[in-house]
PDB file of C-alpha atoms and ligand atoms in Angstrom:
ATOM      1  CA  PHE A   1     -15.336  83.625  -9.871  1.00 72.00           C
ATOM      2  CA  LEU A   2     -14.469  82.776 -13.463  1.00 75.00           C
ATOM      3  CA  GLY A   3     -17.146  80.625 -15.285  1.00 80.00           C
ATOM      4  CA  ARG A   4     -16.599  78.416 -18.080  1.00 83.00           C
ATOM      5  CA  ALA A   5     -19.179  76.175 -19.912  1.00 86.00           C
ATOM      6  CA  VAL A   6     -19.191  73.785 -22.794  1.00 86.00           C
ATOM      7  CA  PRO A   7     -22.291  72.358 -24.582  1.00 87.00           C
ATOM      8  CA  ILE A   8     -23.084  68.565 -25.038  1.00 88.00           C
ATOM      9  CA  LYS A   9     -24.856  67.837 -28.150  1.00 86.00           C
ATOM     10  CA  ASP A  10     -26.865  64.942 -29.462  1.00 85.00           C
ATOM     11  CA  PRO A  11     -26.041  63.265 -32.930  1.00 86.00           C
ATOM     12  CA  ASN A  12     -28.342  65.955 -34.586  1.00 86.00           C
ATOM     13  CA  ASP A  13     -26.317  68.697 -32.999  1.00 86.00           C
ATOM     14  CA  ASN A  14     -28.884  69.806 -30.607  1.00 88.00           C
ATOM     15  CA  ILE A  15     -27.775  70.911 -27.239  1.00 89.00           C
ATOM     16  CA  ILE A  16     -28.847  68.595 -24.509  1.00 87.00           C
ATOM     17  CA  GLN A  17     -26.739  69.646 -21.561  1.00 87.00           C
ATOM     18  CA  TRP A  18     -24.061  72.211 -20.561  1.00 87.00           C
ATOM     19  CA  ILE A  19     -21.286  71.198 -18.332  1.00 88.00           C
ATOM     20  CA  GLY A  20     -19.580  74.077 -16.435  1.00 86.00           C
ATOM     21  CA  THR A  21     -16.720  74.864 -14.147  1.00 83.00           C
ATOM     22  CA  CYS A  22     -16.555  77.722 -11.656  1.00 81.00           C
ATOM     23  CA  THR A  23     -13.045  78.798 -10.374  1.00 76.00           C
ATOM     24  CA  ASP A  24     -12.348  80.968  -7.535  1.00 76.00           C
ATOM     25  CA  ILE A  25      -9.892  83.430  -8.963  1.00 76.00           C
ATOM     26  CA  ASP A  26      -9.492  85.351  -5.744  1.00 82.00           C
ATOM     27  CA  GLU A  27      -6.807  82.815  -4.656  1.00 81.00           C
ATOM     28  CA  PHE A  28      -5.098  83.252  -8.020  1.00 81.00           C
ATOM     29  CA  LYS A  29      -5.242  87.287  -7.555  1.00 83.00           C
ATOM     30  CA  GLN A  30      -3.816  86.858  -4.011  1.00 85.00           C
ATOM     31  CA  PHE A  31      -1.022  84.659  -5.271  1.00 85.00           C
ATOM     32  CA  GLN A  32      -0.102  87.249  -8.028  1.00 82.00           C
ATOM     33  CA  GLN A  33      -0.260  89.928  -5.483  1.00 83.00           C
ATOM     34  CA  GLN A  34       2.208  88.020  -3.239  1.00 87.00           C
ATOM     35  CA  LYS A  35       4.503  87.246  -6.240  1.00 84.00           C
ATOM     36  CA  ASP A  36       4.594  91.092  -7.044  1.00 83.00           C
ATOM     37  CA  ASN A  37       5.111  91.986  -3.383  1.00 85.00           C
ATOM     38  CA  PHE A  38       7.948  89.449  -3.226  1.00 89.00           C
ATOM     39  CA  LEU A  39       9.613  90.708  -6.358  1.00 88.00           C
ATOM     40  CA  GLY A  40       9.344  94.312  -4.962  1.00 87.00           C
ATOM     41  CA  ILE A  41      10.869  93.459  -1.695  1.00 91.00           C
ATOM     42  CA  ALA A  42      13.520  91.282  -3.055  1.00 92.00           C
ATOM     43  CA  SER A  43      14.785  93.536  -5.562  1.00 91.00           C
ATOM     44  CA  HIS A  44      14.739  96.473  -3.113  1.00 90.00           C
ATOM     45  CA  GLU A  45      16.804  94.414  -0.616  1.00 94.00           C
ATOM     46  CA  LEU A  46      19.371  93.518  -3.373  1.00 94.00           C
ATOM     47  CA  LYS A  47      20.047  97.143  -4.185  1.00 93.00           C
ATOM     48  CA  THR A  48      21.871  97.962  -1.039  1.00 93.00           C
ATOM     49  CA  PRO A  49      24.660  95.122  -1.304  1.00 95.00           C
ATOM     50  CA  LEU A  50      24.867  95.735  -4.939  1.00 96.00           C
ATOM     51  CA  THR A  51      25.682  99.645  -4.298  1.00 95.00           C
ATOM     52  CA  SER A  52      28.445  98.578  -1.822  1.00 96.00           C
ATOM     53  CA  LEU A  53      29.815  96.008  -4.300  1.00 96.00           C
ATOM     54  CA  LYS A  54      30.110  98.608  -6.867  1.00 96.00           C
ATOM     55  CA  LEU A  55      31.915 100.931  -4.720  1.00 97.00           C
ATOM     56  CA  TYR A  56      34.336  98.162  -3.608  1.00 97.00           C
ATOM     57  CA  SER A  57      35.141  97.013  -7.128  1.00 96.00           C
ATOM     58  CA  GLN A  58      35.892 100.506  -8.245  1.00 96.00           C
ATOM     59  CA  PHE A  59      38.029 101.251  -5.114  1.00 97.00           C
ATOM     60  CA  LEU A  60      39.876  97.885  -5.707  1.00 97.00           C
ATOM     61  CA  GLU A  61      40.463  98.665  -9.374  1.00 97.00           C
ATOM     62  CA  LYS A  62      41.850 102.283  -8.811  1.00 97.00           C
ATOM     63  CA  ASN A  63      44.322 100.994  -6.197  1.00 97.00           C
ATOM     64  CA  LEU A  64      45.513  98.052  -8.197  1.00 97.00           C
ATOM     65  CA  ARG A  65      46.048 100.522 -11.247  1.00 97.00           C
ATOM     66  CA  LYS A  66      48.070 102.845  -8.844  1.00 97.00           C
ATOM     67  CA  GLN A  67      50.357  99.919  -7.922  1.00 97.00           C
ATOM     68  CA  ASP A  68      50.799  99.132 -11.793  1.00 96.00           C
ATOM     69  CA  ASP A  69      49.065  95.673 -11.059  1.00 96.00           C
ATOM     70  CA  ASN A  70      47.046  95.895 -14.337  1.00 96.00           C
ATOM     71  CA  LYS A  71      46.314  92.182 -14.454  1.00 97.00           C
ATOM     72  CA  ASN A  72      44.363  92.233 -11.390  1.00 96.00           C
ATOM     73  CA  ALA A  73      42.926  95.792 -12.170  1.00 97.00           C
ATOM     74  CA  ASP A  74      41.330  94.150 -15.339  1.00 96.00           C
ATOM     75  CA  VAL A  75      39.788  91.419 -12.999  1.00 97.00           C
ATOM     76  CA  ALA A  76      38.337  94.152 -10.776  1.00 97.00           C
ATOM     77  CA  MET A  77      37.031  96.104 -13.875  1.00 95.00           C
ATOM     78  CA  LYS A  78      35.309  93.020 -15.044  1.00 95.00           C
ATOM     79  CA  MET A  79      33.768  92.643 -11.674  1.00 96.00           C
ATOM     80  CA  ASP A  80      32.556  96.099 -11.852  1.00 95.00           C
ATOM     81  CA  GLU A  81      30.985  95.327 -15.339  1.00 92.00           C
ATOM     82  CA  GLN A  82      29.064  92.286 -13.993  1.00 94.00           C
ATOM     83  CA  VAL A  83      27.913  94.380 -10.969  1.00 96.00           C
ATOM     84  CA  ASN A  84      26.629  96.893 -13.571  1.00 93.00           C
ATOM     85  CA  LYS A  85      24.678  94.196 -15.387  1.00 91.00           C
ATOM     86  CA  LEU A  86      23.211  92.857 -11.945  1.00 94.00           C
ATOM     87  CA  THR A  87      22.236  96.326 -11.164  1.00 95.00           C
ATOM     88  CA  SER A  88      20.373  96.847 -14.330  1.00 93.00           C
ATOM     89  CA  LEU A  89      18.462  93.518 -13.987  1.00 93.00           C
ATOM     90  CA  VAL A  90      17.326  94.514 -10.405  1.00 95.00           C
ATOM     91  CA  ASN A  91      16.451  97.992 -11.605  1.00 94.00           C
ATOM     92  CA  ASP A  92      14.213  96.304 -14.340  1.00 94.00           C
ATOM     93  CA  LEU A  93      12.443  94.301 -11.727  1.00 93.00           C
ATOM     94  CA  LEU A  94      11.823  97.285  -9.394  1.00 93.00           C
ATOM     95  CA  ASP A  95      10.551  99.250 -12.405  1.00 94.00           C
ATOM     96  CA  VAL A  96       8.028  96.460 -13.162  1.00 92.00           C
ATOM     97  CA  THR A  97       6.587  96.448  -9.569  1.00 90.00           C
ATOM     98  CA  LYS A  98       6.475 100.207  -9.900  1.00 90.00           C
ATOM     99  CA  ILE A  99       4.457  99.879 -13.164  1.00 92.00           C
ATOM    100  CA  GLN A 100       2.247  97.425 -11.515  1.00 86.00           C
ATOM    101  CA  ASN A 101       1.606  99.490  -8.618  1.00 85.00           C
ATOM    102  CA  GLY A 102       1.005 102.656 -10.581  1.00 85.00           C
ATOM    103  CA  LYS A 103       4.039 104.244  -9.093  1.00 83.00           C
ATOM    104  CA  ILE A 104       6.128 104.938 -12.187  1.00 85.00           C
ATOM    105  CA  LEU A 105       5.789 108.623 -12.371  1.00 86.00           C
ATOM    106  CA  LEU A 106       7.629 110.671 -14.926  1.00 92.00           C
ATOM    107  CA  ASN A 107       9.579 113.693 -13.723  1.00 92.00           C
ATOM    108  CA  ARG A 108       9.211 116.053 -16.713  1.00 93.00           C
ATOM    109  CA  ASN A 109      11.559 118.895 -17.468  1.00 95.00           C
ATOM    110  CA  GLU A 110      13.096 120.739 -20.349  1.00 96.00           C
ATOM    111  CA  PHE A 111      16.197 119.173 -21.986  1.00 97.00           C
ATOM    112  CA  ASP A 112      18.266 119.069 -24.986  1.00 97.00           C
ATOM    113  CA  PHE A 113      17.388 115.960 -26.997  1.00 97.00           C
ATOM    114  CA  ASP A 114      20.449 116.044 -29.228  1.00 98.00           C
ATOM    115  CA  GLU A 115      22.850 116.211 -26.295  1.00 98.00           C
ATOM    116  CA  LEU A 116      21.087 113.283 -24.658  1.00 98.00           C
ATOM    117  CA  VAL A 117      21.309 111.179 -27.864  1.00 98.00           C
ATOM    118  CA  ASN A 118      25.145 111.916 -28.094  1.00 98.00           C
ATOM    119  CA  GLU A 119      25.640 111.133 -24.402  1.00 98.00           C
ATOM    120  CA  VAL A 120      23.790 107.830 -24.582  1.00 98.00           C
ATOM    121  CA  ILE A 121      25.543 106.754 -27.804  1.00 98.00           C
ATOM    122  CA  ALA A 122      29.007 107.655 -26.387  1.00 97.00           C
ATOM    123  CA  GLU A 123      28.265 105.593 -23.312  1.00 95.00           C
ATOM    124  CA  GLN A 124      27.066 102.554 -25.301  1.00 95.00           C
ATOM    125  CA  GLN A 125      29.920 102.833 -27.655  1.00 96.00           C
ATOM    126  CA  MET A 126      32.493 102.651 -24.946  1.00 91.00           C
ATOM    127  CA  SER A 127      31.414  99.024 -24.048  1.00 88.00           C
ATOM    128  CA  THR A 128      30.904  97.539 -27.522  1.00 94.00           C
ATOM    129  CA  SER A 129      32.976  96.901 -30.547  1.00 94.00           C
ATOM    130  CA  HIS A 130      29.959  97.467 -32.864  1.00 97.00           C
ATOM    131  CA  ARG A 131      30.034 100.510 -34.700  1.00 97.00           C
ATOM    132  CA  ILE A 132      27.267 103.091 -33.814  1.00 98.00           C
ATOM    133  CA  TYR A 133      26.440 105.493 -36.510  1.00 97.00           C
ATOM    134  CA  LEU A 134      24.196 108.581 -36.069  1.00 97.00           C
ATOM    135  CA  GLU A 135      22.131 110.394 -38.653  1.00 97.00           C
ATOM    136  CA  ASN A 136      20.526 113.302 -36.896  1.00 94.00           C
ATOM    137  CA  GLU A 137      18.372 116.232 -37.678  1.00 93.00           C
ATOM    138  CA  ARG A 138      18.634 119.051 -35.053  1.00 94.00           C
ATOM    139  CA  ILE A 139      15.784 118.509 -32.549  1.00 96.00           C
ATOM    140  CA  GLY A 140      16.682 121.030 -29.623  1.00 95.00           C
ATOM    141  CA  ASN A 141      14.880 121.153 -26.474  1.00 96.00           C
ATOM    142  CA  ILE A 142      11.932 118.989 -25.692  1.00 96.00           C
ATOM    143  CA  TYR A 143       9.803 118.630 -22.524  1.00 95.00           C
ATOM    144  CA  GLY A 144      10.001 115.087 -20.907  1.00 95.00           C
ATOM    145  CA  ASP A 145      11.693 112.842 -18.407  1.00 96.00           C
ATOM    146  CA  LYS A 146      15.343 112.887 -19.511  1.00 97.00           C
ATOM    147  CA  ASN A 147      16.414 109.805 -17.255  1.00 96.00           C
ATOM    148  CA  ARG A 148      13.462 107.684 -18.463  1.00 97.00           C
ATOM    149  CA  ILE A 149      13.934 108.511 -22.065  1.00 98.00           C
ATOM    150  CA  SER A 150      17.672 107.794 -21.823  1.00 98.00           C
ATOM    151  CA  GLN A 151      16.593 104.433 -20.247  1.00 97.00           C
ATOM    152  CA  VAL A 152      14.485 103.688 -23.384  1.00 98.00           C
ATOM    153  CA  MET A 153      17.266 104.680 -25.805  1.00 98.00           C
ATOM    154  CA  THR A 154      19.998 102.732 -23.921  1.00 97.00           C
ATOM    155  CA  ASN A 155      17.646  99.553 -23.952  1.00 97.00           C
ATOM    156  CA  LEU A 156      17.001  99.819 -27.651  1.00 98.00           C
ATOM    157  CA  ILE A 157      20.674 100.260 -28.379  1.00 98.00           C
ATOM    158  CA  SER A 158      21.988  97.588 -26.078  1.00 96.00           C
ATOM    159  CA  ASN A 159      19.339  95.318 -27.600  1.00 97.00           C
ATOM    160  CA  ALA A 160      20.522  96.137 -31.076  1.00 98.00           C
ATOM    161  CA  ILE A 161      23.973  95.126 -29.933  1.00 97.00           C
ATOM    162  CA  LYS A 162      22.970  92.122 -28.205  1.00 95.00           C
ATOM    163  CA  TYR A 163      20.784  90.707 -30.915  1.00 96.00           C
ATOM    164  CA  SER A 164      23.311  91.274 -33.729  1.00 96.00           C
ATOM    165  CA  PRO A 165      26.321  89.040 -32.856  1.00 93.00           C
ATOM    166  CA  ASP A 166      27.408  88.578 -36.511  1.00 91.00           C
ATOM    167  CA  SER A 167      26.949  92.002 -37.751  1.00 92.00           C
ATOM    168  CA  ASP A 168      28.952  95.226 -36.654  1.00 92.00           C
ATOM    169  CA  ASN A 169      26.642  98.272 -37.626  1.00 97.00           C
ATOM    170  CA  ILE A 170      24.093  99.936 -35.742  1.00 98.00           C
ATOM    171  CA  GLN A 171      22.206 102.883 -37.219  1.00 98.00           C
ATOM    172  CA  ILE A 172      20.560 105.645 -35.150  1.00 98.00           C
ATOM    173  CA  THR A 173      18.299 108.088 -36.720  1.00 98.00           C
ATOM    174  CA  THR A 174      16.623 111.131 -35.172  1.00 98.00           C
ATOM    175  CA  LYS A 175      14.195 113.476 -36.885  1.00 97.00           C
ATOM    176  CA  LEU A 176      11.096 115.633 -36.357  1.00 96.00           C
ATOM    177  CA  THR A 177       8.024 114.403 -37.799  1.00 94.00           C
ATOM    178  CA  GLU A 178       5.156 116.567 -39.369  1.00 92.00           C
ATOM    179  CA  GLU A 179       3.169 116.448 -36.188  1.00 90.00           C
ATOM    180  CA  ASP A 180       6.058 117.981 -34.171  1.00 90.00           C
ATOM    181  CA  CYS A 181       6.879 114.602 -32.661  1.00 95.00           C
ATOM    182  CA  VAL A 182      10.376 113.506 -31.980  1.00 97.00           C
ATOM    183  CA  HIS A 183      11.282 110.263 -34.047  1.00 98.00           C
ATOM    184  CA  PHE A 184      14.132 108.057 -32.788  1.00 98.00           C
ATOM    185  CA  SER A 185      15.095 105.002 -34.453  1.00 98.00           C
ATOM    186  CA  VAL A 186      17.707 102.144 -33.949  1.00 98.00           C
ATOM    187  CA  ARG A 187      18.311  99.923 -36.859  1.00 98.00           C
ATOM    188  CA  ASP A 188      20.422  96.738 -36.584  1.00 98.00           C
ATOM    189  CA  PHE A 189      21.358  93.996 -38.923  1.00 97.00           C
ATOM    190  CA  GLY A 190      21.159  91.135 -36.583  1.00 96.00           C
ATOM    191  CA  ILE A 191      18.862  88.142 -36.011  1.00 95.00           C
ATOM    192  CA  GLY A 192      15.685  89.999 -36.532  1.00 96.00           C
ATOM    193  CA  ILE A 193      12.210  88.950 -35.164  1.00 96.00           C
ATOM    194  CA  PRO A 194       9.556  86.694 -36.910  1.00 95.00           C
ATOM    195  CA  GLU A 195       6.637  88.675 -38.129  1.00 95.00           C
ATOM    196  CA  ASP A 196       4.001  86.974 -35.794  1.00 94.00           C
ATOM    197  CA  LYS A 197       6.059  87.671 -32.803  1.00 95.00           C
ATOM    198  CA  GLN A 198       6.911  91.428 -33.342  1.00 96.00           C
ATOM    199  CA  ASP A 199       3.952  92.872 -31.382  1.00 92.00           C
ATOM    200  CA  ARG A 200       4.422  90.450 -28.507  1.00 96.00           C
ATOM    201  CA  VAL A 201       7.980  91.703 -27.739  1.00 97.00           C
ATOM    202  CA  PHE A 202       6.532  94.630 -25.854  1.00 97.00           C
ATOM    203  CA  GLU A 203       4.708  92.312 -23.401  1.00 96.00           C
ATOM    204  CA  GLN A 204       5.904  91.576 -19.942  1.00 93.00           C
ATOM    205  CA  TYR A 205       8.358  88.649 -19.802  1.00 92.00           C
ATOM    206  CA  TYR A 206       8.111  87.806 -23.429  1.00 94.00           C
ATOM    207  CA  ARG A 207      11.222  86.636 -25.063  1.00 94.00           C
ATOM    208  CA  VAL A 208      11.483  85.135 -28.697  1.00 93.00           C
ATOM    209  CA  SER A 209      12.844  81.581 -28.170  1.00 80.00           C
ATOM    210  CA  GLY A 210      16.521  81.577 -29.004  1.00 66.00           C
ATOM    211  CA  SER A 211      18.045  80.225 -32.307  1.00 60.00           C
ATOM    212  CA  LYS A 212      20.239  77.016 -32.106  1.00 63.00           C
ATOM    213  CA  GLU A 213      23.562  78.992 -32.629  1.00 66.00           C
ATOM    214  CA  HIS A 214      22.982  81.548 -29.877  1.00 75.00           C
ATOM    215  CA  THR A 215      21.459  82.123 -26.513  1.00 85.00           C
ATOM    216  CA  PHE A 216      20.953  85.650 -25.453  1.00 89.00           C
ATOM    217  CA  PRO A 217      20.646  86.619 -21.552  1.00 87.00           C
ATOM    218  CA  GLY A 218      17.763  88.703 -20.387  1.00 91.00           C
ATOM    219  CA  LEU A 219      14.417  88.607 -18.512  1.00 92.00           C
ATOM    220  CA  GLY A 220      12.207  90.019 -21.307  1.00 95.00           C
ATOM    221  CA  LEU A 221      11.367  93.170 -19.419  1.00 96.00           C
ATOM    222  CA  GLY A 222      13.316  95.952 -21.074  1.00 97.00           C
ATOM    223  CA  LEU A 223      10.810  96.552 -24.047  1.00 97.00           C
ATOM    224  CA  TYR A 224       7.830  96.281 -21.759  1.00 97.00           C
ATOM    225  CA  ILE A 225       9.417  98.910 -19.333  1.00 97.00           C
ATOM    226  CA  SER A 226      10.194 101.077 -22.523  1.00 98.00           C
ATOM    227  CA  SER A 227       6.870 100.914 -24.009  1.00 97.00           C
ATOM    228  CA  GLU A 228       5.319 102.039 -20.619  1.00 96.00           C
ATOM    229  CA  ILE A 229       7.599 104.873 -20.519  1.00 97.00           C
ATOM    230  CA  ILE A 230       6.709 105.907 -24.056  1.00 97.00           C
ATOM    231  CA  LYS A 231       2.943 105.476 -23.515  1.00 96.00           C
ATOM    232  CA  ARG A 232       3.259 107.695 -20.435  1.00 94.00           C
ATOM    233  CA  SER A 233       5.186 110.378 -22.526  1.00 95.00           C
ATOM    234  CA  GLY A 234       2.233 110.568 -24.889  1.00 95.00           C
ATOM    235  CA  GLY A 235       4.132 108.621 -27.617  1.00 96.00           C
ATOM    236  CA  ARG A 236       4.285 105.190 -29.273  1.00 97.00           C
ATOM    237  CA  ILE A 237       7.023 102.563 -29.833  1.00 98.00           C
ATOM    238  CA  PHE A 238       7.123  99.946 -32.587  1.00 98.00           C
ATOM    239  CA  VAL A 239       9.256  97.615 -34.478  1.00 98.00           C
ATOM    240  CA  ASN A 240       9.846  96.885 -38.176  1.00 97.00           C
ATOM    241  CA  SER A 241      11.900  93.696 -38.562  1.00 98.00           C
ATOM    242  CA  VAL A 242      12.674  90.798 -40.992  1.00 97.00           C
ATOM    243  CA  GLU A 243      13.853  87.580 -39.525  1.00 95.00           C
ATOM    244  CA  GLY A 244      17.517  86.818 -40.268  1.00 94.00           C
ATOM    245  CA  LYS A 245      17.973  90.512 -41.689  1.00 96.00           C
ATOM    246  CA  GLY A 246      17.571  92.816 -38.757  1.00 97.00           C
ATOM    247  CA  SER A 247      15.308  95.021 -36.852  1.00 98.00           C
ATOM    248  CA  ASP A 248      14.297  98.709 -36.640  1.00 98.00           C
ATOM    249  CA  PHE A 249      12.840  99.814 -33.264  1.00 98.00           C
ATOM    250  CA  CYS A 250      11.372 103.273 -33.189  1.00 98.00           C
ATOM    251  CA  PHE A 251       9.603 105.432 -30.822  1.00 98.00           C
ATOM    252  CA  GLU A 252       7.974 108.796 -31.362  1.00 98.00           C
ATOM    253  CA  ILE A 253       7.140 111.342 -28.679  1.00 97.00           C
ATOM    254  CA  PRO A 254       5.441 114.756 -28.793  1.00 96.00           C
ATOM    255  CA  LYS A 255       8.044 117.545 -28.301  1.00 92.00           C
ATOM    256  CA  ASN A 256       5.893 119.318 -25.805  1.00 86.00           C
ATOM    257  CA  TYR A 257       3.827 116.807 -24.123  1.00 79.00           C
ATOM    258  CA  ASN A 258       2.527 118.377 -20.927  1.00 72.00           C
ATOM    259  CA  HIS A 259      -0.289 116.020 -19.427  1.00 72.00           C
TER     260      HIS A 259
HETATM  261  P1  ADP B   1      15.500  90.843 -23.097  1.00 68.23           P
HETATM  262  O1  ADP B   1      16.421  91.400 -24.252  1.00 68.23           O
HETATM  263  O2  ADP B   1      15.839  91.088 -21.701  1.00 68.23           O
HETATM  264  O3  ADP B   1      14.882  89.284 -23.446  1.00 68.23           O
HETATM  265  P2  ADP B   1      13.503  92.799 -23.999  1.00 68.23           P
HETATM  266  O4  ADP B   1      12.169  93.120 -23.487  1.00 68.23           O
HETATM  267  O5  ADP B   1      14.482  93.958 -24.323  1.00 68.23           O
HETATM  268  O6  ADP B   1      14.077  91.672 -23.220  1.00 68.23           O
HETATM  269  O7  ADP B   1      13.186  92.132 -25.452  1.00 68.23           O
HETATM  270  C1  ADP B   1      12.090  91.179 -25.603  1.00 68.23           C
HETATM  271  C2  ADP B   1      12.491  90.158 -26.724  1.00 68.23           C
HETATM  272  O8  ADP B   1      12.525  90.848 -27.965  1.00 68.23           O
HETATM  273  C3  ADP B   1      13.949  89.646 -26.761  1.00 68.23           C
HETATM  274  O9  ADP B   1      14.109  88.475 -25.854  1.00 68.23           O
HETATM  275  C4  ADP B   1      14.230  89.352 -28.034  1.00 68.23           C
HETATM  276  O10 ADP B   1      13.673  88.139 -28.323  1.00 68.23           O
HETATM  277  C5  ADP B   1      13.419  90.339 -28.896  1.00 68.23           C
HETATM  278  N1  ADP B   1      14.297  91.460 -29.329  1.00 68.23           N
HETATM  279  C6  ADP B   1      14.306  92.614 -28.661  1.00 68.23           C
HETATM  280  N2  ADP B   1      15.115  93.477 -29.386  1.00 68.23           N
HETATM  281  C7  ADP B   1      15.642  92.714 -30.522  1.00 68.23           C
HETATM  282  C8  ADP B   1      16.496  93.062 -31.524  1.00 68.23           C
HETATM  283  N3  ADP B   1      17.014  94.320 -31.763  1.00 68.23           N
HETATM  284  N4  ADP B   1      16.568  92.032 -32.508  1.00 68.23           N
HETATM  285  C9  ADP B   1      16.063  91.089 -32.452  1.00 68.23           C
HETATM  286  N5  ADP B   1      15.243  90.534 -31.375  1.00 68.23           N
HETATM  287  C10 ADP B   1      14.965  91.496 -30.404  1.00 68.23           C
END
């Protein structure tokens, strides 16, 4: 039960009575649980048809190119891109249910951090006209979950692209801190985030309300998932931003976190 009470005062400010409410939050918790279960089942069920759709669209594109039907091959390619977007939304929903059920486990191994940065940038660069620059210090091998860290990098870079519709440059920086942590930052020169909203962007489903000129698609989950991954990697994630000027999203993780 959740109790709430307010005092009723006389003209001399003496409390003469309390009025309270008592709410049964069991029902609310049950509802939350049902909602989370539904999200988990629905996103899981969506994965199978999406996997087939991806195979079909790739098969179609390949065959149309072979027949020199480039116009229709381009349509199939666009279908494939949309399937990728849908898959990443469904994966985000699945990740959120995993986080809520405490089932997001990191699979840690040694991997080459610099190589991963180059791979992620190359992949992002293929699907954007923004110019992604890299200023890097040699980091070498680190111990962590390569796929999950790649997911965080991809999320930060794709946000930087999405939220800078009128500016072209994205600057990535990597370096080692004095505490032997890997520092990774993505700087954009886009719409930026008002100061009072900067901490909230890491909350689940939180989105800064769009400007009049632009609407940006999204569920408000990417940064929440990223911050959970970074926390579980023993690190921290944060943002410096100026509204209208751009944002700098950074994470720092220990090079050899082993807990
Ligand atoms: P989504 O982009 O799907 O809304 P995220 O969790 O990735 O979800 O981001 C949460 C919110 O933070 C976004 O809706 C946006 O308002 C803000 N945001 C994230 N990255 C940037 C950025 N690089 N520039 C400006 N705003 C950003």
